[in-house]
Amino acid sequence: MSEATIQKIPLDLLVSSPYNARRFRTEARIQEIAQSLSAHQQREALRVYPGEGEAQGKYLIVSGVTRYLAAKTLGWPTLDAIVDPALNPHDPLTLVSLSRIYNNTAPETDMDRAALVADLEAQGYGKREIMRAMGFNTPRKLLKLKAFKELPPAILDIAAQDPDKISAEFADLLKHAVSTLGEDKALWLTEKTVSEHLSVKKLTESIQKECRKMNSMPAKATKERASQIHYGRAKIGNLCVIRYPGSDKKKVRMEVNLPDNLPEDTAGNFFTELENLVQRMKEQW
């Protein structure tokens, strides 16, 4: 079997492995690594393996994607990489485990872990296999990560701006916010969490505050019933009764909807009779 070797690989032949344990990288972190590369050059080689199929001729990065992205911003032509042919591109679980070991400069975030778990589940791997690859001792962590799967894409996009901040506990709170307050309000709370660096306690308090505000708002009008309107023998439209709760004497409004193609004389005759009816009702009051 061939041994791992260090080679200088052109950046345009490098791509991130789909089993890289790190999925989310902030621009600030990339710039930080770029400054380090500028000052000290490359001190640690990337870990890569040869691609197959659509990735034939490419080298897939198991460790060092942030260095690769930083080098691209600097316009570097190549990077040193350890090419390890022993890495099996058809063994995702091992690649995930090794990527976690090699990416040791900073821990993965819960957003990283959730994305990786979702990909492994989509490929049919079971809970115990995924737990071993991810280094989880109990299924509790795996269960908590599922909150990310239930968040709308717009919220995940904002969370990705500061993935260190949005842990599984935050994701669970935001999932609750979506279900109780709606997506727009939950989106606003996500922005507030990231921009103001809210703690779990502060986010919980903010959600509770918004829930109280929503519960204190007057109830919305509801459409109680609808019926067809006939003029003579012909159906000419619909009548909708709208009720406004919140007082002893409930306010009721009726809406009349007529089609655009209703003959002008028919509509005119109908509204004349309707106005006469309303006038008679007012006289009775």
Coordinates of C-alpha atoms in Angstrom, one line a residue:
M1 CA 0.0 0.0 0.0
S2 CA 1.3 3.5 -0.9
E3 CA 2.4 5.7 2.0
A4 CA 1.1 9.1 2.7
T5 CA 3.2 11.8 1.1
I6 CA 3.3 15.6 1.3
Q7 CA 2.8 17.3 -2.0
K8 CA 2.3 20.8 -3.3
I9 CA -1.2 20.8 -4.8
P10 CA -2.7 23.6 -6.9
L11 CA -5.6 25.3 -5.1
D12 CA -7.9 24.7 -8.1
L13 CA -7.6 20.9 -7.5
L14 CA -8.6 21.1 -3.9
V15 CA -12.2 20.8 -2.7
S16 CA -13.7 20.2 0.8
S17 CA -14.6 16.6 1.6
P18 CA -18.3 16.0 2.1
Y19 CA -17.3 14.3 5.3
N20 CA -15.2 17.2 6.7
A21 CA -16.3 17.7 10.3
R22 CA -16.2 21.5 10.0
R23 CA -19.1 22.9 7.9
F24 CA -19.5 26.5 8.9
R25 CA -16.6 29.1 8.8
T26 CA -17.0 32.8 9.4
E27 CA -15.3 35.4 7.2
A28 CA -13.6 36.7 10.3
R29 CA -12.0 33.3 11.0
I30 CA -10.9 33.0 7.4
Q31 CA -9.2 36.4 7.5
E32 CA -7.6 35.5 10.8
I33 CA -6.0 32.4 9.2
A34 CA -5.0 34.5 6.1
Q35 CA -3.1 36.9 8.3
S36 CA -1.4 34.0 10.0
L37 CA -0.4 32.5 6.6
S38 CA 0.9 35.9 5.5
A39 CA 3.0 36.3 8.6
H40 CA 4.3 32.7 9.1
Q41 CA 3.6 30.9 5.8
Q42 CA 2.0 27.4 6.0
R43 CA 3.1 25.5 9.1
E44 CA 0.7 22.6 8.9
A45 CA -0.1 20.6 5.8
L46 CA -3.7 19.8 4.8
R47 CA -5.0 16.3 5.0
V48 CA -6.5 15.1 1.7
Y49 CA -7.4 12.0 -0.3
P50 CA -7.7 11.5 -4.1
G51 CA -11.2 12.0 -5.4
E52 CA -13.2 9.5 -7.5
G53 CA -16.1 9.7 -10.0
E54 CA -17.2 13.3 -10.4
A55 CA -14.3 14.3 -8.2
Q56 CA -11.7 12.4 -10.3
G57 CA -8.5 14.4 -10.5
K58 CA -9.4 16.5 -7.4
Y59 CA -8.1 16.2 -3.8
L60 CA -10.7 16.2 -1.1
I61 CA -9.8 18.0 2.1
V62 CA -10.4 16.2 5.4
S63 CA -8.6 18.8 7.4
G64 CA -7.6 22.3 6.5
V65 CA -10.5 23.8 4.6
T66 CA -10.1 27.1 6.5
R67 CA -6.4 27.3 5.5
Y68 CA -7.5 26.5 1.9
L69 CA -10.1 29.3 1.9
A70 CA -7.6 31.7 3.5
A71 CA -4.9 30.9 0.9
K72 CA -7.5 31.6 -1.9
T73 CA -8.0 35.1 -0.6
L74 CA -4.2 35.6 -0.6
G75 CA -3.9 34.3 -4.2
W76 CA -1.6 31.5 -3.4
P77 CA -1.1 29.0 -6.2
T78 CA -0.5 25.9 -4.1
L79 CA -0.7 24.4 -0.6
D80 CA 1.2 21.6 1.1
A81 CA -1.0 18.6 1.6
I82 CA -0.6 15.1 3.0
V83 CA -2.1 12.8 0.4
D84 CA -3.2 9.7 2.1
P85 CA -4.3 6.9 -0.3
A86 CA -5.3 4.8 2.7
L87 CA -8.3 7.1 3.3
N88 CA -11.3 5.3 1.7
P89 CA -13.7 7.7 0.0
H90 CA -16.4 5.0 0.4
D91 CA -16.1 4.9 4.2
P92 CA -17.8 8.1 5.4
L93 CA -17.9 7.1 9.1
T94 CA -14.1 6.7 9.2
L95 CA -13.6 9.9 7.3
V96 CA -15.8 11.8 9.8
S97 CA -13.9 10.3 12.7
L98 CA -10.5 11.2 11.2
S99 CA -11.7 14.7 10.2
R100 CA -12.7 15.3 13.8
I101 CA -9.3 14.2 15.0
Y102 CA -7.3 16.2 12.4
N103 CA -9.4 19.4 12.8
N104 CA -8.0 20.0 16.3
T105 CA -7.4 23.7 16.2
A106 CA -10.9 24.5 17.3
P107 CA -13.9 22.3 18.3
E108 CA -16.8 21.8 15.9
T109 CA -19.9 23.8 16.6
D110 CA -23.3 22.2 17.1
M111 CA -24.3 23.6 13.7
D112 CA -21.4 21.6 12.2
R113 CA -22.4 18.5 14.0
A114 CA -26.1 18.8 13.1
A115 CA -25.3 19.2 9.4
L116 CA -23.0 16.2 9.4
V117 CA -25.5 14.0 11.3
A118 CA -28.2 14.9 8.9
D119 CA -26.0 13.9 5.9
L120 CA -25.1 10.6 7.5
E121 CA -28.7 9.9 8.4
A122 CA -29.7 10.6 4.8
Q123 CA -27.2 7.9 3.7
G124 CA -28.9 5.4 5.9
Y125 CA -26.5 5.1 8.8
G126 CA -28.0 4.1 12.1
K127 CA -27.9 6.0 15.4
R128 CA -25.1 3.9 17.0
E129 CA -22.9 4.2 13.9
I130 CA -23.3 7.9 13.8
M131 CA -22.7 8.2 17.6
R132 CA -19.4 6.3 17.2
A133 CA -18.3 8.5 14.3
M134 CA -19.2 11.7 16.1
G135 CA -17.7 10.7 19.4
F136 CA -21.1 10.8 21.3
N137 CA -21.3 8.7 24.5
T138 CA -25.1 8.9 24.8
P139 CA -27.9 9.5 22.3
R140 CA -29.0 12.6 24.2
K141 CA -26.6 14.9 22.2
L142 CA -27.8 13.3 18.9
L143 CA -31.4 14.0 19.9
K144 CA -30.7 17.7 20.8
L145 CA -29.1 18.3 17.4
K146 CA -32.4 17.5 15.7
A147 CA -33.7 20.9 16.6
F148 CA -31.6 22.4 13.8
K149 CA -33.5 20.3 11.2
E150 CA -36.7 21.9 12.2
L151 CA -35.5 25.5 11.8
P152 CA -36.5 27.4 8.6
P153 CA -33.6 28.1 6.2
A154 CA -33.8 31.8 6.8
I155 CA -33.0 31.3 10.5
L156 CA -30.2 28.9 9.7
D157 CA -28.6 31.4 7.3
I158 CA -28.5 34.0 10.1
A159 CA -27.2 31.5 12.6
A160 CA -24.4 30.5 10.2
Q161 CA -23.0 34.0 10.6
D162 CA -22.0 33.1 14.1
P163 CA -22.2 29.3 14.5
D164 CA -20.3 29.4 17.7
K165 CA -23.2 31.2 19.3
I166 CA -26.1 29.1 18.1
S167 CA -25.8 25.8 20.1
A168 CA -28.3 23.0 20.1
E169 CA -29.9 24.6 23.2
F170 CA -30.4 27.9 21.3
A171 CA -31.8 26.0 18.3
D172 CA -34.3 24.3 20.5
L173 CA -35.5 27.7 21.9
L174 CA -35.7 29.1 18.4
K175 CA -37.7 26.1 17.2
H176 CA -40.1 26.8 20.1
A177 CA -40.2 30.5 19.0
V178 CA -41.2 29.5 15.5
S179 CA -44.1 27.3 16.7
T180 CA -45.4 29.9 19.2
L181 CA -44.6 33.2 17.7
G182 CA -44.3 32.5 14.0
E183 CA -41.3 32.5 11.6
D184 CA -41.0 36.3 11.3
K185 CA -40.8 36.9 15.0
A186 CA -38.4 33.9 15.4
L187 CA -36.2 35.4 12.6
W188 CA -36.1 38.7 14.5
L189 CA -35.1 36.8 17.7
T190 CA -32.3 35.0 15.9
E191 CA -30.9 38.3 14.6
K192 CA -31.1 39.7 18.1
T193 CA -29.4 36.6 19.6
V194 CA -26.5 36.9 17.1
S195 CA -26.1 40.7 17.1
E196 CA -26.5 41.2 20.9
H197 CA -24.8 37.9 21.9
L198 CA -27.8 36.9 24.0
S199 CA -27.4 34.2 26.6
V200 CA -29.8 31.2 26.8
K201 CA -31.5 33.0 29.8
K202 CA -31.9 36.3 27.9
L203 CA -33.3 34.5 24.8
T204 CA -35.7 32.6 26.9
E205 CA -36.8 35.8 28.6
S206 CA -37.2 37.5 25.2
I207 CA -39.4 34.6 23.9
Q208 CA -41.5 34.8 27.0
K209 CA -41.9 38.5 26.7
E210 CA -43.1 38.3 23.0
C211 CA -45.5 35.5 24.0
R212 CA -47.0 37.7 26.7
K213 CA -47.4 40.6 24.2
M214 CA -49.0 38.3 21.6
N215 CA -51.5 36.9 24.2
S216 CA -52.5 40.4 25.3
M217 CA -53.4 41.5 21.8
P218 CA -57.1 41.6 20.9
A219 CA -58.4 38.5 19.2
K220 CA -58.4 38.6 15.4
A221 CA -61.6 38.7 13.5
T222 CA -62.9 35.4 12.3
K223 CA -65.0 34.4 9.3
E224 CA -68.0 32.8 10.9
R225 CA -69.9 31.6 7.8
A226 CA -70.3 32.2 4.1
S227 CA -73.3 31.7 1.9
Q228 CA -74.3 32.1 -1.7
I229 CA -76.2 35.1 -2.9
H230 CA -79.0 34.5 -5.4
Y231 CA -80.8 37.2 -7.4
G232 CA -83.9 35.6 -8.8
R233 CA -82.8 32.1 -9.7
A234 CA -79.3 33.0 -10.6
K235 CA -76.3 32.8 -8.2
I236 CA -74.5 36.2 -8.4
G237 CA -72.0 36.1 -5.5
N238 CA -71.2 35.2 -1.9
L239 CA -72.0 36.7 1.5
C240 CA -69.4 36.3 4.3
V241 CA -70.1 37.1 7.9
I242 CA -67.1 38.3 9.9
R243 CA -67.3 38.4 13.7
Y244 CA -65.1 40.5 16.0
P245 CA -64.9 39.1 19.5
G246 CA -63.7 40.9 22.6
S247 CA -66.8 42.8 23.9
D248 CA -70.2 42.0 25.4
K249 CA -71.8 43.1 22.1
K250 CA -69.9 41.3 19.4
K251 CA -69.3 43.4 16.3
V252 CA -70.4 41.7 13.1
R253 CA -69.6 42.7 9.6
M254 CA -71.0 41.3 6.4
E255 CA -69.0 41.3 3.2
V256 CA -70.6 40.9 -0.2
N257 CA -68.5 39.6 -3.0
L258 CA -69.7 39.8 -6.6
P259 CA -67.9 38.6 -9.7
D260 CA -66.3 41.1 -12.1
N261 CA -68.3 39.8 -15.0
L262 CA -71.7 40.4 -13.4
P263 CA -73.9 42.3 -15.8
E264 CA -74.1 46.0 -14.8
D265 CA -77.9 46.1 -14.6
T266 CA -78.1 43.0 -12.4
A267 CA -75.5 44.4 -10.0
G268 CA -77.2 47.8 -9.9
N269 CA -80.6 46.3 -9.2
F270 CA -79.1 44.1 -6.5
F271 CA -77.3 47.0 -4.7
T272 CA -80.5 49.1 -4.9
E273 CA -82.5 46.4 -3.1
L274 CA -79.6 45.9 -0.6
E275 CA -79.5 49.7 0.2
N276 CA -83.3 49.7 0.8
L277 CA -82.9 46.8 3.1
V278 CA -80.2 48.5 5.1
Q279 CA -82.3 51.7 5.3
R280 CA -85.3 49.8 6.7
M281 CA -83.1 48.1 9.3
K282 CA -81.8 51.5 10.4
E283 CA -85.3 52.8 10.8
Q284 CA -86.2 49.8 13.0
W285 CA -83.2 50.5 15.2

